[in-house]
Coordinates of C-alpha atoms in Angstrom, one line a residue:
M1 CA 0.0 0.0 0.0
F2 CA 1.1 3.5 -0.7
T3 CA 1.8 5.9 2.2
G4 CA 0.2 9.3 2.4
S5 CA 3.3 11.2 1.4
H6 CA 3.8 8.9 -1.6
K7 CA 0.3 9.5 -2.8
Q8 CA 0.8 13.2 -2.4
K9 CA 4.0 13.0 -4.5
I10 CA 2.1 11.1 -7.3
E11 CA -0.7 13.6 -7.3
R12 CA 1.7 16.5 -7.5
Q13 CA 3.5 14.9 -10.5
K14 CA 0.1 14.4 -12.2
A15 CA -0.8 18.0 -11.6
L16 CA 2.5 19.2 -13.0
A17 CA 2.0 17.0 -16.0
E18 CA -1.4 18.5 -16.6
V19 CA 0.0 22.0 -16.3
D20 CA 2.8 21.2 -18.8
K21 CA 0.2 19.8 -21.2
A22 CA -2.0 22.9 -20.9
N23 CA 1.0 25.2 -21.4
E24 CA 1.9 23.4 -24.6
K25 CA -1.3 24.6 -26.1
A26 CA -0.5 28.3 -25.3
I27 CA 0.9 30.4 -28.1
I28 CA 3.8 31.6 -26.0
S29 CA 4.8 28.0 -25.3
Q30 CA 5.3 27.5 -29.0
L31 CA 8.1 30.0 -29.1
P32 CA 11.7 28.7 -29.1
D33 CA 13.8 29.2 -25.9
V34 CA 16.0 31.9 -27.5
I35 CA 12.9 34.1 -28.1
L36 CA 11.6 33.5 -24.5
V37 CA 15.0 34.6 -23.2
H38 CA 14.8 37.8 -25.2
I39 CA 11.3 38.5 -23.9
F40 CA 12.3 37.8 -20.3
Q41 CA 15.2 40.2 -20.5
Y42 CA 12.6 43.0 -20.1
L43 CA 11.3 41.7 -16.8
D44 CA 12.6 42.8 -13.4
T45 CA 14.0 40.3 -11.0
L46 CA 10.9 39.7 -8.9
T47 CA 8.7 39.2 -12.0
L48 CA 11.4 36.8 -13.4
V49 CA 11.2 34.8 -10.2
S50 CA 7.4 34.5 -10.6
A51 CA 7.8 33.5 -14.2
S52 CA 10.1 30.7 -13.3
L53 CA 7.3 29.1 -11.2
V54 CA 4.9 28.8 -14.2
C55 CA 6.2 25.5 -15.5
R56 CA 9.4 23.4 -15.7
R57 CA 10.4 24.8 -19.1
W58 CA 10.2 28.4 -17.9
Y59 CA 12.1 27.5 -14.8
H60 CA 15.0 26.3 -17.0
V61 CA 14.7 29.3 -19.4
C62 CA 14.8 31.7 -16.4
G63 CA 18.1 30.2 -15.4
D64 CA 19.8 31.2 -18.6
N65 CA 23.0 33.2 -18.1
A66 CA 21.7 36.1 -20.2
L67 CA 19.0 36.6 -17.5
T68 CA 21.4 36.8 -14.6
T69 CA 23.3 39.8 -15.8
T70 CA 20.9 42.3 -14.2
F71 CA 19.4 42.1 -10.6
D72 CA 16.6 44.7 -10.4
M73 CA 14.4 45.1 -7.4
R74 CA 13.5 48.8 -7.6
T75 CA 9.9 48.2 -8.4
S76 CA 9.5 46.0 -5.3
P77 CA 11.1 47.6 -2.3
R78 CA 12.2 45.1 0.4
S79 CA 13.8 45.1 3.7
L80 CA 17.5 44.4 3.7
K81 CA 17.0 41.0 5.2
Q82 CA 14.6 40.1 2.3
L83 CA 17.0 41.5 -0.3
W84 CA 19.8 39.5 1.2
M85 CA 17.8 36.3 0.9
I86 CA 16.9 37.0 -2.7
S87 CA 20.4 38.1 -3.6
R88 CA 22.0 34.9 -2.4
R89 CA 19.7 33.0 -4.8
K90 CA 19.9 35.2 -7.8
L91 CA 23.3 36.9 -7.9
T92 CA 26.0 35.2 -10.0
K93 CA 29.4 35.9 -11.4
N94 CA 27.6 37.0 -14.6
T95 CA 25.7 39.8 -12.8
V96 CA 27.0 43.2 -13.9
A97 CA 24.1 45.5 -12.8
V98 CA 22.5 45.5 -9.3
H99 CA 19.5 47.8 -8.6
I100 CA 17.7 47.6 -5.2
R101 CA 15.4 49.9 -3.3
G102 CA 14.9 49.8 0.5
K103 CA 11.5 49.5 2.1
S104 CA 10.5 52.6 4.1
N105 CA 8.9 51.8 7.5
F106 CA 5.5 53.0 8.7
N107 CA 7.3 56.0 10.4
K108 CA 9.1 56.8 7.1
T109 CA 12.5 55.7 8.4
M110 CA 14.9 54.3 5.8
E111 CA 16.3 50.8 5.7
N112 CA 19.9 50.8 7.1
L113 CA 22.5 49.5 4.6
T114 CA 25.2 47.4 6.3
E115 CA 28.9 46.8 5.5
A116 CA 28.2 43.0 5.6
Y117 CA 25.7 43.2 2.8
L118 CA 28.1 45.2 0.6
E119 CA 30.9 42.8 1.3
D120 CA 28.8 39.9 0.3
L121 CA 27.5 41.7 -2.8
F122 CA 31.0 42.5 -4.1
K123 CA 32.1 39.0 -3.3
R124 CA 29.4 37.5 -5.4
C125 CA 29.6 40.0 -8.2
D126 CA 33.1 41.0 -9.1
Q127 CA 32.3 42.6 -12.5
L128 CA 29.8 45.2 -11.6
T129 CA 29.3 48.2 -14.0
S130 CA 26.0 49.6 -12.7
L131 CA 24.9 49.9 -9.0
S132 CA 21.8 51.5 -7.5
F133 CA 21.0 51.8 -3.8
E134 CA 17.7 53.8 -3.5
C135 CA 16.0 54.9 -0.3
F136 CA 18.7 53.6 2.1
D137 CA 20.4 55.0 5.2
F138 CA 24.1 55.2 4.7
T139 CA 24.9 56.5 8.2
K140 CA 26.8 53.3 9.2
V141 CA 28.4 52.8 5.8
P142 CA 31.4 54.9 4.8
L143 CA 32.3 55.7 1.2
A144 CA 35.2 53.3 1.5
N145 CA 32.7 50.3 1.4
I146 CA 31.4 51.5 -1.9
V147 CA 34.8 52.2 -3.3
H148 CA 35.8 48.6 -3.3
P149 CA 38.4 46.9 -5.5
Q150 CA 35.6 45.1 -7.3
S151 CA 33.9 48.5 -7.9
E152 CA 36.6 50.1 -10.0
G153 CA 34.8 49.1 -13.1
L154 CA 31.6 51.0 -12.0
I155 CA 30.2 53.2 -14.8
H156 CA 26.8 54.1 -13.2
L157 CA 26.1 54.8 -9.5
S158 CA 22.7 55.8 -8.2
L159 CA 21.9 56.7 -4.5
R160 CA 18.5 58.2 -5.2
E161 CA 16.5 59.3 -2.1
S162 CA 19.1 57.9 0.3
M163 CA 20.3 59.5 3.5
L164 CA 24.0 60.3 3.2
P165 CA 25.9 61.7 6.2
M166 CA 27.4 65.2 5.8
K167 CA 30.8 65.2 4.0
W168 CA 30.2 61.6 3.0
F169 CA 32.1 62.1 -0.3
E170 CA 35.3 63.5 1.3
G171 CA 37.1 60.2 0.6
L172 CA 37.1 60.9 -3.1
E173 CA 39.8 63.6 -2.5
H174 CA 42.3 60.9 -1.4
G175 CA 43.2 58.9 -4.4
N176 CA 42.0 58.0 -7.9
L177 CA 38.7 56.4 -6.8
L178 CA 36.0 55.2 -9.2
P179 CA 38.1 56.1 -12.2
N180 CA 35.5 55.0 -14.8
L181 CA 32.4 56.4 -13.2
Q182 CA 30.3 58.2 -15.9
T183 CA 26.9 58.6 -14.1
L184 CA 26.2 59.7 -10.5
D185 CA 22.6 60.1 -9.4
L186 CA 22.0 61.9 -6.1
H187 CA 18.3 62.7 -6.6
T188 CA 16.8 63.9 -3.3
C189 CA 19.9 63.2 -1.3
S190 CA 19.1 66.2 0.9
K191 CA 22.4 66.4 2.9
V192 CA 24.6 66.8 -0.2
A193 CA 26.1 70.3 0.1
N194 CA 28.7 72.5 -1.6
N195 CA 31.7 70.8 0.0
D196 CA 30.5 67.5 -1.4
L197 CA 30.6 69.0 -4.9
Q198 CA 34.2 69.8 -4.3
A199 CA 34.9 66.1 -3.6
I200 CA 32.7 64.9 -6.5
S201 CA 34.7 67.1 -8.8
Y202 CA 37.6 64.5 -8.4
L203 CA 35.5 62.1 -10.5
K204 CA 37.2 63.3 -13.8
S205 CA 35.3 60.8 -16.0
L206 CA 31.8 61.9 -14.9
E207 CA 29.5 62.7 -17.8
R208 CA 26.0 62.7 -16.1
L209 CA 25.3 64.3 -12.7
V210 CA 21.9 64.4 -11.1
L211 CA 21.5 66.7 -8.1
C212 CA 17.8 67.2 -8.2
N213 CA 16.2 68.4 -4.9
C214 CA 19.6 68.7 -3.2
Y215 CA 18.5 72.0 -1.6
R216 CA 21.8 72.7 0.3
I217 CA 23.6 73.3 -3.0
S218 CA 24.2 76.9 -4.1
A219 CA 26.2 78.8 -6.7
R220 CA 29.3 78.7 -4.4
G221 CA 29.8 75.0 -5.1
I222 CA 29.7 75.4 -8.9
P223 CA 33.1 76.8 -9.8
T224 CA 35.1 73.8 -8.6
L225 CA 32.7 71.5 -10.4
V226 CA 33.1 73.4 -13.7
T227 CA 36.9 73.6 -13.4
N228 CA 37.4 69.8 -12.9
L229 CA 34.5 68.0 -14.6
R230 CA 35.2 69.0 -18.2
S231 CA 33.5 65.8 -19.6
L232 CA 30.2 66.7 -18.0
K233 CA 27.3 66.5 -20.6
H234 CA 24.1 66.1 -18.5
L235 CA 23.4 68.2 -15.4
D236 CA 20.3 68.3 -13.3
F237 CA 19.8 71.1 -10.7
S238 CA 16.0 70.9 -10.5
G239 CA 14.6 71.9 -7.2
C240 CA 17.8 73.5 -6.0
P241 CA 16.7 76.9 -4.7
G242 CA 20.3 78.2 -4.3
I243 CA 21.0 78.0 -8.1
N244 CA 21.0 81.5 -9.4
N245 CA 22.3 83.6 -12.3
V246 CA 25.9 83.4 -11.0
A247 CA 25.7 79.6 -11.3
L248 CA 24.7 79.9 -14.9
F249 CA 27.6 82.2 -15.6
H250 CA 30.0 79.3 -14.5
L251 CA 28.0 76.5 -16.2
A252 CA 28.3 78.3 -19.5
K253 CA 31.9 77.2 -19.5
L254 CA 30.9 73.5 -19.9
E255 CA 30.0 71.7 -23.1
L256 CA 26.7 70.5 -21.8
T257 CA 24.1 68.8 -24.0
E258 CA 21.3 68.7 -21.3
L259 CA 20.6 71.1 -18.5
L260 CA 17.6 70.8 -16.2
L261 CA 16.8 73.8 -13.9
R262 CA 13.2 73.0 -12.9
F263 CA 11.9 75.1 -10.0
C264 CA 15.0 77.2 -9.7
H265 CA 13.1 80.4 -8.8
L266 CA 16.1 82.7 -8.5
L267 CA 16.9 82.5 -12.2
T268 CA 16.1 85.6 -14.3
D269 CA 16.6 86.6 -18.0
Y270 CA 20.1 87.8 -17.1
G271 CA 21.1 84.3 -16.2
I272 CA 19.8 82.9 -19.4
N273 CA 21.7 85.6 -21.3
E274 CA 24.9 84.5 -19.5
L275 CA 24.2 80.9 -20.5
F276 CA 24.0 81.8 -24.2
R277 CA 26.6 84.6 -24.3
D278 CA 28.9 84.7 -27.3
T279 CA 31.9 83.1 -25.5
S280 CA 29.7 80.4 -24.0
C281 CA 30.7 76.7 -24.6
T282 CA 27.2 75.6 -23.7
K283 CA 25.7 77.8 -26.4
K284 CA 27.3 75.5 -29.1
T285 CA 26.4 72.1 -27.5
L286 CA 23.2 72.5 -25.5
R287 CA 20.3 70.4 -27.0
K288 CA 17.9 70.2 -24.0
L289 CA 17.0 73.0 -21.6
D290 CA 14.4 72.6 -18.9
L291 CA 13.2 75.8 -17.2
Y292 CA 9.9 74.5 -16.0
S293 CA 8.3 76.8 -13.3
C294 CA 11.2 79.4 -13.3
H295 CA 8.7 82.1 -12.5
E296 CA 11.0 85.2 -12.9
L297 CA 11.6 84.5 -16.7
T298 CA 10.0 86.9 -19.1
D299 CA 9.7 87.3 -22.9
K300 CA 13.3 88.5 -23.0
C301 CA 14.3 85.0 -22.1
F302 CA 13.4 83.9 -25.6
E303 CA 15.6 86.6 -27.1
N304 CA 18.5 85.0 -25.3
V305 CA 17.5 81.4 -26.0
I306 CA 17.3 82.2 -29.8
K307 CA 21.1 82.6 -29.6
G308 CA 21.3 78.9 -28.8
N309 CA 19.7 77.8 -32.0
Q310 CA 21.1 74.2 -31.5
L311 CA 18.2 73.4 -29.0
T312 CA 16.0 70.5 -29.8
D313 CA 14.0 70.4 -26.5
L314 CA 12.9 73.5 -24.5
N315 CA 10.6 73.4 -21.5
V316 CA 9.2 76.8 -20.3
G317 CA 6.0 75.4 -18.8
G318 CA 4.8 77.2 -15.6
C319 CA 6.8 80.4 -16.5
N320 CA 3.8 82.6 -16.1
K321 CA 5.4 85.9 -17.2
L322 CA 5.8 84.6 -20.8
T323 CA 3.3 85.7 -23.4
R324 CA 1.6 83.5 -26.0
E325 CA 2.9 85.8 -28.8
K326 CA 6.5 85.1 -27.9
V327 CA 5.9 81.4 -27.6
D328 CA 4.3 81.2 -31.0
C329 CA 7.0 83.3 -32.5
F330 CA 9.7 80.9 -31.2
K331 CA 7.8 78.0 -32.6
E332 CA 7.8 79.5 -36.0
L333 CA 11.5 80.3 -35.9
F334 CA 12.5 76.9 -34.7
P335 CA 9.9 74.3 -35.8
E336 CA 12.4 71.5 -35.2
C337 CA 12.6 72.4 -31.5
V338 CA 10.1 70.6 -29.2
L339 CA 8.7 73.5 -27.1
Q340 CA 6.7 72.8 -23.9
S341 CA 5.0 75.9 -22.7
G342 CA 1.9 77.2 -20.9
P343 CA 0.8 77.3 -17.3
V344 CA 1.3 74.4 -14.9
N345 CA -0.8 71.5 -16.1
S346 CA -2.5 69.7 -13.2
D347 CA -2.9 66.6 -15.5
D348 CA 0.8 66.2 -15.9
D349 CA 1.7 63.6 -13.2
Q350 CA 5.4 64.0 -13.6
C351 CA 5.3 67.8 -13.1
D352 CA 3.0 67.3 -10.1
K353 CA 5.4 64.8 -8.6
D354 CA 8.4 67.1 -9.2
E355 CA 6.6 70.0 -7.7
N356 CA 5.6 67.9 -4.6
D357 CA 9.3 66.8 -4.2
F358 CA 10.4 70.4 -4.4
H359 CA 8.0 71.6 -1.8
A360 CA 8.9 68.6 0.4
C361 CA 12.6 69.6 0.2
K362 CA 11.7 73.2 1.0
R363 CA 9.9 72.1 4.2
M364 CA 12.9 69.9 5.1
R365 CA 15.2 73.0 4.6
I366 CA 13.0 75.1 6.9
S367 CA 12.9 72.4 9.6
A368 CA 16.7 72.0 9.4
H369 CA 17.2 75.6 10.2

């Protein structure tokens, strides 16, 4: 006679066989494995784990080396303990990109990143080129733990919405660290200040720098950045209330292709004129300029922007002092340039989100003082 556990095993095997038989009739099951691998490359890690549970064939397809190069958990924030458990199962020597997001607690405190997790991460993945730690508290993790021998090949580093201690980047001043880094994303890292910009300026290979909602930054931190980071192409100062006309005077020395200055309310027509002056390097290279909700800009702004006739994307939405006549005139002169204009559009979710982030940072600044 069969035991209870043996009967359960037989029933489970029958159920799996029925599932496999049903899957064979599905259109997607008729695709070859190589096509399935290509489709699954667009899935994040958690969705890929779920896909591997559909059937035995998908389980083996999801184990393909091409699907282990990226570990992405940003769409599913988890505690560090949960991330560690998933990492141990999914990270391999083939993994070159790791993107994780910490889970905020009910009292809005961030997940604490630990040195032990970083050590295990670099031990498992020694060829990382892209690394994202979003919404983490780095108070107990010094920069030295990120600047690891295995991280010398890093090209992209994102610390979005993370809590970085004051002067956290000072270690960059002592040696040629992160020599290949091209992208640094510090979106809403509210403690980043001017002295951090001085340290960041040692990253000579940097091409893309995001400092959106870093409200402690002002024009005083710009000169060092401009002097050292000559390869910089993309710069985002959106939501930085300290960015003014003086900052634009210095930024005009860079060969930027994209400049985002959303919610920089201190900017005036004079600053735009400095950005597009005859001796400006930016004038010749700038393709995208975002001036959304810079309230002090007037029609004279367009007269200065016309000098930079290389623009292909210009956003002046929410600039309430602009007239419709000047907007239409600019469209006629430069039909190839995508011009976004008009008052603040409440239907634009992205603009609403950016404005909410800006006001949140403003409240943080007031409470800090």
